[in-house]
mmCIF file with all atom_site columns, C-alpha atoms in Angstrom:
data_model
loop_
_atom_site.group_PDB
_atom_site.id
_atom_site.type_symbol
_atom_site.label_atom_id
_atom_site.label_alt_id
_atom_site.label_comp_id
_atom_site.label_asym_id
_atom_site.label_entity_id
_atom_site.label_seq_id
_atom_site.pdbx_PDB_ins_code
_atom_site.Cartn_x
_atom_site.Cartn_y
_atom_site.Cartn_z
_atom_site.occupancy
_atom_site.B_iso_or_equiv
_atom_site.pdbx_formal_charge
_atom_site.auth_seq_id
_atom_site.auth_comp_id
_atom_site.auth_asym_id
_atom_site.auth_atom_id
_atom_site.pdbx_PDB_model_num
ATOM 1   C CA . ALA F 1 1   ? -6.088  -31.154 -24.239 1.00 0.00 ? 127 ALA F CA 1
ATOM 2   C CA . ARG F 1 2   ? -4.396  -27.813 -23.698 1.00 0.00 ? 128 ARG F CA 1
ATOM 3   C CA . SER F 1 3   ? -6.473  -24.748 -23.028 1.00 0.00 ? 129 SER F CA 1
ATOM 4   C CA . LYS F 1 4   ? -6.192  -21.779 -25.386 1.00 0.00 ? 130 LYS F CA 1
ATOM 5   C CA . PRO F 1 5   ? -4.164  -18.767 -24.183 1.00 0.00 ? 131 PRO F CA 1
ATOM 6   C CA . ALA F 1 6   ? -6.219  -16.000 -22.592 1.00 0.00 ? 132 ALA F CA 1
ATOM 7   C CA . ALA F 1 7   ? -5.746  -12.284 -22.363 1.00 0.00 ? 133 ALA F CA 1
ATOM 8   C CA . MET F 1 8   ? -7.366  -9.271  -20.754 1.00 0.00 ? 134 MET F CA 1
ATOM 9   C CA . PRO F 1 9   ? -6.665  -5.569  -20.217 1.00 0.00 ? 135 PRO F CA 1
ATOM 10  C CA . LEU F 1 10  ? -4.830  -4.548  -17.066 1.00 0.00 ? 136 LEU F CA 1
ATOM 11  C CA . HIS F 1 11  ? -7.550  -2.169  -16.047 1.00 0.00 ? 137 HIS F CA 1
ATOM 12  C CA . ARG F 1 12  ? -10.338 -4.735  -16.558 1.00 0.00 ? 138 ARG F CA 1
ATOM 13  C CA . GLN F 1 13  ? -10.943 -8.314  -15.505 1.00 0.00 ? 139 GLN F CA 1
ATOM 14  C CA . THR F 1 14  ? -13.227 -10.802 -17.234 1.00 0.00 ? 140 THR F CA 1
ATOM 15  C CA . ASP F 1 15  ? -15.422 -13.425 -15.662 1.00 0.00 ? 141 ASP F CA 1
ATOM 16  C CA . SER F 1 16  ? -14.185 -16.664 -17.275 1.00 0.00 ? 142 SER F CA 1
ATOM 17  C CA . LYS F 1 17  ? -17.672 -18.183 -17.360 1.00 0.00 ? 143 LYS F CA 1
ATOM 18  C CA . ARG F 1 18  ? -19.864 -15.285 -18.517 1.00 0.00 ? 144 ARG F CA 1
ATOM 19  C CA . ARG F 1 19  ? -17.172 -13.380 -20.394 1.00 0.00 ? 145 ARG F CA 1
ATOM 20  C CA . ARG F 1 20  ? -18.547 -10.108 -19.063 1.00 0.00 ? 146 ARG F CA 1
ATOM 21  C CA . PRO F 1 21  ? -16.074 -7.366  -18.157 1.00 0.00 ? 147 PRO F CA 1
ATOM 22  C CA . VAL F 1 22  ? -15.922 -6.356  -14.522 1.00 0.00 ? 148 VAL F CA 1
ATOM 23  C CA . ASN F 1 23  ? -14.735 -2.853  -13.724 1.00 0.00 ? 149 ASN F CA 1
ATOM 24  C CA . ASN F 1 24  ? -11.664 -2.712  -11.523 1.00 0.00 ? 150 ASN F CA 1
ATOM 25  C CA . ARG F 1 25  ? -10.466 0.889   -11.607 1.00 0.00 ? 151 ARG F CA 1
ATOM 26  C CA . LYS F 1 26  ? -8.238  0.448   -8.571  1.00 0.00 ? 152 LYS F CA 1
ATOM 27  C CA . THR F 1 27  ? -5.999  -2.088  -10.276 1.00 0.00 ? 153 THR F CA 1
ATOM 28  C CA . ALA F 1 28  ? -2.599  -0.436  -10.813 1.00 0.00 ? 154 ALA F CA 1
ATOM 29  C CA . VAL F 1 29  ? -0.658  -1.185  -13.986 1.00 0.00 ? 155 VAL F CA 1
ATOM 30  C CA . MET F 1 30  ? -1.761  -4.803  -14.541 1.00 0.00 ? 156 MET F CA 1
ATOM 31  C CA . ALA F 1 31  ? -4.488  -7.313  -13.645 1.00 0.00 ? 157 ALA F CA 1
ATOM 32  C CA . SER F 1 32  ? -3.930  -10.927 -12.710 1.00 0.00 ? 158 SER F CA 1
ATOM 33  C CA . ALA F 1 33  ? -4.790  -13.736 -15.109 1.00 0.00 ? 159 ALA F CA 1
ATOM 34  C CA . SER F 1 34  ? -7.685  -14.976 -12.998 1.00 0.00 ? 160 SER F CA 1
ATOM 35  C CA . SER F 1 35  ? -8.978  -14.481 -9.487  1.00 0.00 ? 161 SER F CA 1
ATOM 36  C CA . LYS F 1 36  ? -9.489  -18.227 -9.347  1.00 0.00 ? 162 LYS F CA 1
ATOM 37  C CA . VAL F 1 37  ? -5.855  -19.123 -9.997  1.00 0.00 ? 163 VAL F CA 1
ATOM 38  C CA . LYS F 1 38  ? -4.149  -20.219 -6.798  1.00 0.00 ? 164 LYS F CA 1
ATOM 39  C CA . LYS F 1 39  ? -0.578  -19.246 -6.019  1.00 0.00 ? 165 LYS F CA 1
ATOM 40  C CA . VAL F 1 40  ? 1.636   -22.135 -7.052  1.00 0.00 ? 166 VAL F CA 1
ATOM 41  C CA . SER F 1 41  ? 5.259   -22.592 -8.023  1.00 0.00 ? 167 SER F CA 1
ATOM 42  C CA . VAL F 1 42  ? 6.544   -21.368 -11.385 1.00 0.00 ? 168 VAL F CA 1
ATOM 43  C CA . SER F 1 43  ? 7.234   -24.925 -12.542 1.00 0.00 ? 169 SER F CA 1
ATOM 44  C CA . LYS F 1 44  ? 3.659   -25.892 -11.718 1.00 0.00 ? 170 LYS F CA 1
ATOM 45  C CA . MET F 1 45  ? 2.340   -22.934 -13.683 1.00 0.00 ? 171 MET F CA 1
ATOM 46  C CA . ALA F 1 46  ? 4.445   -23.906 -16.680 1.00 0.00 ? 172 ALA F CA 1
ATOM 47  C CA . ALA F 1 47  ? 3.109   -27.440 -16.569 1.00 0.00 ? 173 ALA F CA 1
ATOM 48  C CA . THR F 1 48  ? -0.513  -26.245 -16.681 1.00 0.00 ? 174 THR F CA 1
ATOM 49  C CA . GLN F 1 49  ? 0.047   -24.557 -20.074 1.00 0.00 ? 175 GLN F CA 1
ATOM 50  C CA . LYS F 1 50  ? -1.793  -21.443 -18.953 1.00 0.00 ? 176 LYS F CA 1
ATOM 51  C CA . ARG F 1 51  ? -3.401  -18.995 -21.306 1.00 0.00 ? 177 ARG F CA 1
ATOM 52  C CA . PRO F 1 52  ? -1.550  -15.688 -20.859 1.00 0.00 ? 178 PRO F CA 1
ATOM 53  C CA . ALA F 1 53  ? -3.115  -12.731 -19.136 1.00 0.00 ? 179 ALA F CA 1
ATOM 54  C CA . MET F 1 54  ? -2.704  -9.440  -20.966 1.00 0.00 ? 180 MET F CA 1
ATOM 55  C CA . GLY F 1 55  ? -2.221  -6.040  -19.364 1.00 0.00 ? 181 GLY F CA 1
ATOM 56  C CA . THR F 1 56  ? -1.791  -2.568  -20.818 1.00 0.00 ? 182 THR F CA 1
ATOM 57  C CA . ILE F 1 57  ? 0.910   -0.355  -19.328 1.00 0.00 ? 183 ILE F CA 1
ATOM 58  C CA . LEU F 1 58  ? -1.137  2.834   -19.702 1.00 0.00 ? 184 LEU F CA 1
ATOM 59  C CA . SER F 1 59  ? -4.908  3.245   -19.586 1.00 0.00 ? 185 SER F CA 1
ATOM 60  C CA . ALA F 1 60  ? -6.910  5.936   -21.393 1.00 0.00 ? 186 ALA F CA 1
ATOM 61  C CA . PRO F 1 61  ? -6.886  8.878   -21.368 1.00 0.00 ? 187 PRO F CA 1
ATOM 62  C CA . ALA F 1 62  ? -3.293  9.386   -22.465 1.00 0.00 ? 188 ALA F CA 1
ATOM 63  C CA . PRO F 1 63  ? -0.973  11.362  -20.150 1.00 0.00 ? 189 PRO F CA 1
ATOM 64  C CA . SER F 1 64  ? -0.689  15.145  -20.517 1.00 0.00 ? 190 SER F CA 1
ATOM 65  C CA . ASP F 1 65  ? 1.997   17.006  -22.472 1.00 0.00 ? 191 ASP F CA 1
ATOM 66  C CA . SER F 1 66  ? 3.919   17.699  -19.262 1.00 0.00 ? 192 SER F CA 1
ATOM 67  C CA . CYS F 1 67  ? 3.929   14.001  -18.510 1.00 0.00 ? 193 CYS F CA 1
ATOM 68  C CA . TRP F 1 68  ? 5.466   13.225  -21.927 1.00 0.00 ? 194 TRP F CA 1
ATOM 69  C CA . ALA F 1 69  ? 8.186   15.784  -21.223 1.00 0.00 ? 195 ALA F CA 1
ATOM 70  C CA . ASP F 1 70  ? 8.965   13.984  -17.963 1.00 0.00 ? 196 ASP F CA 1
ATOM 71  C CA . CYS F 1 71  ? 9.014   10.649  -19.800 1.00 0.00 ? 197 CYS F CA 1
ATOM 72  C CA . ALA F 1 72  ? 11.437  12.080  -22.347 1.00 0.00 ? 198 ALA F CA 1
ATOM 73  C CA . THR F 1 73  ? 13.717  13.321  -19.561 1.00 0.00 ? 199 THR F CA 1
ATOM 74  C CA . ALA F 1 74  ? 13.759  9.819   -18.072 1.00 0.00 ? 200 ALA F CA 1
ATOM 75  C CA . ALA F 1 75  ? 14.433  8.377   -21.527 1.00 0.00 ? 201 ALA F CA 1
ATOM 76  C CA . GLU F 1 76  ? 17.397  10.719  -21.997 1.00 0.00 ? 202 GLU F CA 1
ATOM 77  C CA . LYS F 1 77  ? 18.830  9.553   -18.670 1.00 0.00 ? 203 LYS F CA 1
ATOM 78  C CA . MET F 1 78  ? 18.345  5.925   -19.668 1.00 0.00 ? 204 MET F CA 1
ATOM 79  C CA . ARG F 1 79  ? 19.920  6.496   -23.074 1.00 0.00 ? 205 ARG F CA 1
ATOM 80  C CA . ALA F 1 80  ? 23.038  7.952   -21.452 1.00 0.00 ? 206 ALA F CA 1
ATOM 81  C CA . ILE F 1 81  ? 23.400  4.823   -19.314 1.00 0.00 ? 207 ILE F CA 1
ATOM 82  C CA . TYR F 1 82  ? 24.080  2.579   -22.332 1.00 0.00 ? 208 TYR F CA 1
ATOM 83  C CA . ASP F 1 83  ? 27.634  1.902   -23.462 1.00 0.00 ? 209 ASP F CA 1
ATOM 84  C CA . ASP F 1 84  ? 28.460  3.643   -26.743 1.00 0.00 ? 210 ASP F CA 1
ATOM 85  C CA . GLY F 1 85  ? 26.921  1.881   -29.714 1.00 0.00 ? 211 GLY F CA 1
ATOM 86  C CA . PHE F 1 86  ? 24.174  0.128   -27.756 1.00 0.00 ? 212 PHE F CA 1
ATOM 87  C CA . GLU F 1 87  ? 21.851  3.079   -27.071 1.00 0.00 ? 213 GLU F CA 1
ATOM 88  C CA . PHE F 1 88  ? 18.507  3.676   -28.787 1.00 0.00 ? 214 PHE F CA 1
ATOM 89  C CA . PRO F 1 89  ? 18.352  6.559   -31.334 1.00 0.00 ? 215 PRO F CA 1
ATOM 90  C CA . GLN F 1 90  ? 18.059  10.158  -30.181 1.00 0.00 ? 216 GLN F CA 1
ATOM 91  C CA . TRP F 1 91  ? 15.003  10.906  -32.322 1.00 0.00 ? 217 TRP F CA 1
ATOM 92  C CA . THR F 1 92  ? 12.914  8.562   -30.180 1.00 0.00 ? 218 THR F CA 1
ATOM 93  C CA . CYS F 1 93  ? 13.438  10.828  -27.160 1.00 0.00 ? 219 CYS F CA 1
ATOM 94  C CA . GLU F 1 94  ? 12.394  13.832  -29.241 1.00 0.00 ? 220 GLU F CA 1
ATOM 95  C CA . TRP F 1 95  ? 9.241   12.082  -30.392 1.00 0.00 ? 221 TRP F CA 1
ATOM 96  C CA . LEU F 1 96  ? 8.466   11.053  -26.831 1.00 0.00 ? 222 LEU F CA 1
ATOM 97  C CA . ALA F 1 97  ? 8.803   14.652  -25.592 1.00 0.00 ? 223 ALA F CA 1
ATOM 98  C CA . SER F 1 98  ? 6.520   15.975  -28.326 1.00 0.00 ? 224 SER F CA 1
ATOM 99  C CA . GLY F 1 99  ? 3.782   13.451  -27.545 1.00 0.00 ? 225 GLY F CA 1
ATOM 100 C CA . ASN F 1 100 ? 4.054   11.799  -30.960 1.00 0.00 ? 226 ASN F CA 1
ATOM 101 C CA . LEU F 1 101 ? 4.270   8.395   -29.297 1.00 0.00 ? 227 LEU F CA 1
ATOM 102 C CA . ALA F 1 102 ? 1.114   8.839   -27.207 1.00 0.00 ? 228 ALA F CA 1
ATOM 103 C CA . GLU F 1 103 ? -1.136  6.746   -29.423 1.00 0.00 ? 229 GLU F CA 1
ATOM 104 C CA . HIS F 1 104 ? 1.440   3.956   -29.507 1.00 0.00 ? 230 HIS F CA 1
ATOM 105 C CA . ALA F 1 105 ? 2.293   4.040   -25.793 1.00 0.00 ? 231 ALA F CA 1
ATOM 106 C CA . CYS F 1 106 ? -1.294  3.350   -24.800 1.00 0.00 ? 232 CYS F CA 1
ATOM 107 C CA . LYS F 1 107 ? -1.247  0.185   -26.912 1.00 0.00 ? 233 LYS F CA 1
ATOM 108 C CA . THR F 1 108 ? 1.796   -1.303  -25.193 1.00 0.00 ? 234 THR F CA 1
ATOM 109 C CA . VAL F 1 109 ? 0.889   -4.651  -23.665 1.00 0.00 ? 235 VAL F CA 1
ATOM 110 C CA . VAL F 1 110 ? 2.537   -7.116  -21.272 1.00 0.00 ? 236 VAL F CA 1
ATOM 111 C CA . TYR F 1 111 ? 1.720   -10.829 -21.497 1.00 0.00 ? 237 TYR F CA 1
ATOM 112 C CA . TYR F 1 112 ? 2.296   -12.983 -18.438 1.00 0.00 ? 238 TYR F CA 1
ATOM 113 C CA . VAL F 1 113 ? 1.140   -16.031 -16.452 1.00 0.00 ? 239 VAL F CA 1
ATOM 114 C CA . ASP F 1 114 ? 2.911   -15.566 -13.128 1.00 0.00 ? 240 ASP F CA 1
ATOM 115 C CA . ASP F 1 115 ? 2.288   -13.767 -9.837  1.00 0.00 ? 241 ASP F CA 1
ATOM 116 C CA . LEU F 1 116 ? 1.356   -10.149 -10.573 1.00 0.00 ? 242 LEU F CA 1
ATOM 117 C CA . ALA F 1 117 ? 3.676   -8.505  -8.040  1.00 0.00 ? 243 ALA F CA 1
ATOM 118 C CA . ARG F 1 118 ? 6.708   -10.320 -9.471  1.00 0.00 ? 244 ARG F CA 1
ATOM 119 C CA . VAL F 1 119 ? 5.567   -9.541  -13.012 1.00 0.00 ? 245 VAL F CA 1
ATOM 120 C CA . LYS F 1 120 ? 5.460   -5.817  -12.186 1.00 0.00 ? 246 LYS F CA 1
ATOM 121 C CA . GLN F 1 121 ? 8.985   -6.069  -10.821 1.00 0.00 ? 247 GLN F CA 1
ATOM 122 C CA . MET F 1 122 ? 10.150  -7.688  -14.064 1.00 0.00 ? 248 MET F CA 1
ATOM 123 C CA . VAL F 1 123 ? 8.492   -4.940  -16.120 1.00 0.00 ? 249 VAL F CA 1
ATOM 124 C CA . ARG F 1 124 ? 10.004  -2.109  -14.118 1.00 0.00 ? 250 ARG F CA 1
ATOM 125 C CA . GLN F 1 125 ? 13.502  -3.465  -13.573 1.00 0.00 ? 251 GLN F CA 1
ATOM 126 C CA . ARG F 1 126 ? 14.904  -4.286  -16.997 1.00 0.00 ? 252 ARG F CA 1
ATOM 127 C CA . GLU F 1 127 ? 18.584  -4.344  -17.896 1.00 0.00 ? 253 GLU F CA 1
ATOM 128 C CA . PRO F 1 128 ? 19.503  -2.032  -20.799 1.00 0.00 ? 254 PRO F CA 1
ATOM 129 C CA . VAL F 1 129 ? 21.937  -4.582  -22.311 1.00 0.00 ? 255 VAL F CA 1
ATOM 130 C CA . ASN F 1 130 ? 22.939  -8.066  -21.187 1.00 0.00 ? 256 ASN F CA 1
ATOM 131 C CA . ILE F 1 131 ? 24.790  -10.291 -23.660 1.00 0.00 ? 257 ILE F CA 1
ATOM 132 C CA . GLY F 1 132 ? 26.152  -13.485 -22.160 1.00 0.00 ? 258 GLY F CA 1
ATOM 133 C CA . MET F 1 133 ? 26.016  -11.809 -18.714 1.00 0.00 ? 259 MET F CA 1
ATOM 134 C CA . GLN F 1 134 ? 28.142  -8.931  -20.040 1.00 0.00 ? 260 GLN F CA 1
ATOM 135 C CA . ARG F 1 135 ? 26.270  -5.811  -18.979 1.00 0.00 ? 261 ARG F CA 1
ATOM 136 C CA . CYS F 1 136 ? 27.013  -3.062  -21.488 1.00 0.00 ? 262 CYS F CA 1
ATOM 137 C CA . TYR F 1 137 ? 25.752  -0.157  -19.415 1.00 0.00 ? 263 TYR F CA 1
ATOM 138 C CA . ASN F 1 138 ? 26.681  1.969   -16.408 1.00 0.00 ? 264 ASN F CA 1
ATOM 139 C CA . LYS F 1 139 ? 25.307  0.143   -13.372 1.00 0.00 ? 265 LYS F CA 1
ATOM 140 C CA . LYS F 1 140 ? 26.046  3.008   -10.977 1.00 0.00 ? 266 LYS F CA 1
ATOM 141 C CA . ALA F 1 141 ? 24.114  5.476   -13.142 1.00 0.00 ? 267 ALA F CA 1
ATOM 142 C CA . LEU F 1 142 ? 21.196  3.056   -13.441 1.00 0.00 ? 268 LEU F CA 1
ATOM 143 C CA . LYS F 1 143 ? 21.099  2.741   -9.665  1.00 0.00 ? 269 LYS F CA 1
ATOM 144 C CA . LYS F 1 144 ? 21.292  6.515   -9.216  1.00 0.00 ? 270 LYS F CA 1
ATOM 145 C CA . HIS F 1 145 ? 18.513  7.431   -11.634 1.00 0.00 ? 271 HIS F CA 1
ATOM 146 C CA . PHE F 1 146 ? 16.202  4.405   -11.507 1.00 0.00 ? 272 PHE F CA 1
ATOM 147 C CA . GLY F 1 147 ? 16.880  2.716   -8.177  1.00 0.00 ? 273 GLY F CA 1
ATOM 148 C CA . TYR F 1 148 ? 18.390  -0.583  -9.326  1.00 0.00 ? 274 TYR F CA 1
ATOM 149 C CA . SER F 1 149 ? 21.614  -1.729  -10.969 1.00 0.00 ? 275 SER F CA 1
ATOM 150 C CA . CYS F 1 150 ? 20.734  -5.224  -12.245 1.00 0.00 ? 276 CYS F CA 1
ATOM 151 C CA . GLY F 1 151 ? 17.493  -6.589  -13.624 1.00 0.00 ? 277 GLY F CA 1
ATOM 152 C CA . ALA F 1 152 ? 14.849  -8.322  -11.513 1.00 0.00 ? 278 ALA F CA 1
ATOM 153 C CA . TYR F 1 153 ? 15.466  -11.619 -13.305 1.00 0.00 ? 279 TYR F CA 1
ATOM 154 C CA . GLY F 1 154 ? 18.697  -11.824 -11.329 1.00 0.00 ? 280 GLY F CA 1
ATOM 155 C CA . LEU F 1 155 ? 16.564  -12.532 -8.245  1.00 0.00 ? 281 LEU F CA 1
ATOM 156 C CA . SER F 1 156 ? 15.910  -16.022 -9.637  1.00 0.00 ? 282 SER F CA 1
ATOM 157 C CA . THR F 1 157 ? 17.228  -18.922 -7.564  1.00 0.00 ? 283 THR F CA 1
ATOM 158 C CA . THR F 1 158 ? 18.020  -22.577 -8.250  1.00 0.00 ? 284 THR F CA 1
ATOM 159 C CA . LYS F 1 159 ? 14.577  -23.334 -6.823  1.00 0.00 ? 285 LYS F CA 1
ATOM 160 C CA . ARG F 1 160 ? 12.457  -20.713 -8.563  1.00 0.00 ? 286 ARG F CA 1
ATOM 161 C CA . LEU F 1 161 ? 12.838  -18.485 -11.607 1.00 0.00 ? 287 LEU F CA 1
ATOM 162 C CA . MET F 1 162 ? 11.458  -14.989 -11.866 1.00 0.00 ? 288 MET F CA 1
ATOM 163 C CA . PRO F 1 163 ? 8.547   -14.651 -14.328 1.00 0.00 ? 289 PRO F CA 1
ATOM 164 C CA . ASN F 1 164 ? 9.000   -14.929 -18.064 1.00 0.00 ? 290 ASN F CA 1
ATOM 165 C CA . ILE F 1 165 ? 7.053   -12.104 -19.726 1.00 0.00 ? 291 ILE F CA 1
ATOM 166 C CA . ALA F 1 166 ? 6.508   -10.756 -23.226 1.00 0.00 ? 292 ALA F CA 1
ATOM 167 C CA . MET F 1 167 ? 5.961   -7.121  -24.216 1.00 0.00 ? 293 MET F CA 1
ATOM 168 C CA . PHE F 1 168 ? 4.163   -5.895  -27.312 1.00 0.00 ? 294 PHE F CA 1
ATOM 169 C CA . CYS F 1 169 ? 4.277   -2.395  -28.748 1.00 0.00 ? 295 CYS F CA 1
ATOM 170 C CA . ARG F 1 170 ? 3.332   -0.621  -31.934 1.00 0.00 ? 296 ARG F CA 1
ATOM 171 C CA . THR F 1 171 ? 6.275   1.598   -32.753 1.00 0.00 ? 297 THR F CA 1
ATOM 172 C CA . PRO F 1 172 ? 7.685   3.825   -35.495 1.00 0.00 ? 298 PRO F CA 1
ATOM 173 C CA . CYS F 1 173 ? 11.001  2.627   -36.937 1.00 0.00 ? 299 CYS F CA 1
ATOM 174 C CA . ARG F 1 174 ? 13.539  4.387   -39.154 1.00 0.00 ? 300 ARG F CA 1
ATOM 175 C CA . SER F 1 175 ? 16.055  2.850   -41.510 1.00 0.00 ? 301 SER F CA 1
ATOM 176 C CA . ARG F 1 176 ? 19.603  4.115   -41.873 1.00 0.00 ? 302 ARG F CA 1
ATOM 177 C CA . THR F 1 177 ? 18.523  5.855   -45.077 1.00 0.00 ? 303 THR F CA 1
ATOM 178 C CA . GLY F 1 178 ? 15.829  7.808   -43.238 1.00 0.00 ? 304 GLY F CA 1
ATOM 179 C CA . GLN F 1 179 ? 12.808  5.810   -44.387 1.00 0.00 ? 305 GLN F CA 1
ATOM 180 C CA . GLN F 1 180 ? 10.176  5.415   -41.701 1.00 0.00 ? 306 GLN F CA 1
ATOM 181 C CA . THR F 1 181 ? 7.324   3.009   -41.058 1.00 0.00 ? 307 THR F CA 1
ATOM 182 C CA . THR F 1 182 ? 5.276   1.740   -38.129 1.00 0.00 ? 308 THR F CA 1
ATOM 183 C CA . LEU F 1 183 ? 5.645   -1.846  -36.988 1.00 0.00 ? 309 LEU F CA 1
ATOM 184 C CA . ASN F 1 184 ? 3.999   -4.225  -34.563 1.00 0.00 ? 310 ASN F CA 1
ATOM 185 C CA . VAL F 1 185 ? 6.779   -5.641  -32.361 1.00 0.00 ? 311 VAL F CA 1
ATOM 186 C CA . ILE F 1 186 ? 6.696   -8.236  -29.597 1.00 0.00 ? 312 ILE F CA 1
ATOM 187 C CA . ASN F 1 187 ? 9.690   -8.939  -27.404 1.00 0.00 ? 313 ASN F CA 1
ATOM 188 C CA . LEU F 1 188 ? 9.886   -12.612 -26.437 1.00 0.00 ? 314 LEU F CA 1
ATOM 189 C CA . VAL F 1 189 ? 12.467  -13.691 -23.875 1.00 0.00 ? 315 VAL F CA 1
ATOM 190 C CA . GLY F 1 190 ? 13.961  -17.126 -24.446 1.00 0.00 ? 316 GLY F CA 1
ATOM 191 C CA . TYR F 1 191 ? 15.916  -19.070 -21.850 1.00 0.00 ? 317 TYR F CA 1
ATOM 192 C CA . SER F 1 192 ? 19.642  -18.329 -21.837 1.00 0.00 ? 318 SER F CA 1
ATOM 193 C CA . PHE F 1 193 ? 22.484  -20.823 -21.436 1.00 0.00 ? 319 PHE F CA 1
ATOM 194 C CA . ASP F 1 194 ? 25.345  -18.836 -22.979 1.00 0.00 ? 320 ASP F CA 1
ATOM 195 C CA . SER F 1 195 ? 27.008  -18.393 -19.597 1.00 0.00 ? 321 SER F CA 1
ATOM 196 C CA . VAL F 1 196 ? 27.213  -20.555 -16.479 1.00 0.00 ? 322 VAL F CA 1
ATOM 197 C CA . GLU F 1 197 ? 26.311  -17.360 -14.593 1.00 0.00 ? 323 GLU F CA 1
ATOM 198 C CA . GLN F 1 198 ? 22.931  -17.097 -16.289 1.00 0.00 ? 324 GLN F CA 1
ATOM 199 C CA . PRO F 1 199 ? 20.022  -17.630 -13.851 1.00 0.00 ? 325 PRO F CA 1
ATOM 200 C CA . ASP F 1 200 ? 18.501  -20.098 -16.336 1.00 0.00 ? 326 ASP F CA 1
ATOM 201 C CA . TYR F 1 201 ? 21.703  -22.136 -16.453 1.00 0.00 ? 327 TYR F CA 1
ATOM 202 C CA . LYS F 1 202 ? 21.887  -22.316 -12.666 1.00 0.00 ? 328 LYS F CA 1
ATOM 203 C CA . TYR F 1 203 ? 18.230  -23.339 -12.458 1.00 0.00 ? 329 TYR F CA 1
ATOM 204 C CA . PHE F 1 204 ? 18.200  -26.037 -15.146 1.00 0.00 ? 330 PHE F CA 1
ATOM 205 C CA . PHE F 1 205 ? 21.768  -27.365 -15.134 1.00 0.00 ? 331 PHE F CA 1
ATOM 206 C CA . LYS F 1 206 ? 23.940  -29.138 -12.630 1.00 0.00 ? 332 LYS F CA 1
ATOM 207 C CA . ARG F 1 207 ? 27.586  -29.899 -13.363 1.00 0.00 ? 333 ARG F CA 1
ATOM 208 C CA . GLY F 1 208 ? 27.090  -29.028 -17.029 1.00 0.00 ? 334 GLY F CA 1
ATOM 209 C CA . GLU F 1 209 ? 24.031  -31.228 -17.629 1.00 0.00 ? 335 GLU F CA 1
ATOM 210 C CA . LEU F 1 210 ? 20.293  -30.934 -17.123 1.00 0.00 ? 336 LEU F CA 1
ATOM 211 C CA . SER F 1 211 ? 19.833  -31.833 -13.485 1.00 0.00 ? 337 SER F CA 1
ATOM 212 C CA . ASP F 1 212 ? 17.070  -34.389 -14.197 1.00 0.00 ? 338 ASP F CA 1
ATOM 213 C CA . GLY F 1 213 ? 14.445  -35.453 -16.717 1.00 0.00 ? 339 GLY F CA 1
ATOM 214 C CA . ALA F 1 214 ? 11.801  -33.294 -15.098 1.00 0.00 ? 340 ALA F CA 1
ATOM 215 C CA . LYS F 1 215 ? 13.877  -30.186 -15.835 1.00 0.00 ? 341 LYS F CA 1
ATOM 216 C CA . TRP F 1 216 ? 13.901  -31.038 -19.548 1.00 0.00 ? 342 TRP F CA 1
ATOM 217 C CA . VAL F 1 217 ? 10.114  -31.411 -19.530 1.00 0.00 ? 343 VAL F CA 1
ATOM 218 C CA . GLU F 1 218 ? 9.782   -28.111 -17.703 1.00 0.00 ? 344 GLU F CA 1
ATOM 219 C CA . LEU F 1 219 ? 12.095  -26.327 -20.154 1.00 0.00 ? 345 LEU F CA 1
ATOM 220 C CA . VAL F 1 220 ? 10.029  -27.581 -23.102 1.00 0.00 ? 346 VAL F CA 1
ATOM 221 C CA . GLU F 1 221 ? 6.818   -26.424 -21.419 1.00 0.00 ? 347 GLU F CA 1
ATOM 222 C CA . ARG F 1 222 ? 8.301   -23.036 -20.629 1.00 0.00 ? 348 ARG F CA 1
ATOM 223 C CA . MET F 1 223 ? 9.416   -22.524 -24.233 1.00 0.00 ? 349 MET F CA 1
ATOM 224 C CA . GLN F 1 224 ? 5.941   -23.508 -25.406 1.00 0.00 ? 350 GLN F CA 1
ATOM 225 C CA . GLN F 1 225 ? 4.597   -20.788 -23.133 1.00 0.00 ? 351 GLN F CA 1
ATOM 226 C CA . VAL F 1 226 ? 6.962   -18.244 -24.696 1.00 0.00 ? 352 VAL F CA 1
ATOM 227 C CA . TRP F 1 227 ? 5.542   -18.977 -28.147 1.00 0.00 ? 353 TRP F CA 1
ATOM 228 C CA . ARG F 1 228 ? 2.026   -18.973 -26.762 1.00 0.00 ? 354 ARG F CA 1
ATOM 229 C CA . TYR F 1 229 ? 2.576   -15.294 -25.963 1.00 0.00 ? 355 TYR F CA 1
ATOM 230 C CA . ALA F 1 230 ? 3.382   -14.635 -29.620 1.00 0.00 ? 356 ALA F CA 1
ATOM 231 C CA . PHE F 1 231 ? 0.368   -16.562 -30.913 1.00 0.00 ? 357 PHE F CA 1
ATOM 232 C CA . GLU F 1 232 ? -1.959  -14.832 -28.453 1.00 0.00 ? 358 GLU F CA 1
ATOM 233 C CA . CYS F 1 233 ? -0.594  -11.443 -29.489 1.00 0.00 ? 359 CYS F CA 1
ATOM 234 C CA . ALA F 1 234 ? -1.011  -12.245 -33.200 1.00 0.00 ? 360 ALA F CA 1
ATOM 235 C CA . ARG F 1 235 ? -4.555  -13.492 -32.585 1.00 0.00 ? 361 ARG F CA 1
ATOM 236 C CA . ARG F 1 236 ? -5.493  -10.120 -31.126 1.00 0.00 ? 362 ARG F CA 1
#
């Protein structure tokens, strides 16, 4: 029988037996799924059908007004990196600068099952746009302002993939007619085979076919894990 997905705040860890929170103020950004989980390969983790760990990006109290101004400046730089037509709307930067997104930002959550250090790298090094390995953004500008030009998932090899993560946020949205509402949104990342240059394609395929039966089983298990993120998020 498969175990149910688990989750916990980044700034707290829970004893799996007693279910009592244990303070861990020194934990930066995210907490691992369990102190009892040994480091194993990604494929092994997928096969165990792990319950996701959950970590908040920001912990209370919310950052100061000056911090939101800095965040908005970074957002403006990121927005300018996108190719025309792919960027996020300008009003989001204005809301960020004013602090209107503070209550939502503190509710942003990352779901994961992999090694914490690699998960942090995936969270921090995201590609603005990648469609079929066509990167619709200025890589030089991304490197200049944020220290990297391609996403961390590109560090995957034919032997080991970088972590698959999911990110949840509660966010205001506007229609083209100006109507506004607040939505709960989770970003799930499926496995991509739309280009032979995709890390997933190189990992799972060999000469245009799945390299072996075990890879098919692993792919199914990994996709089950992706949906487990969504179900865990909805449950909470």
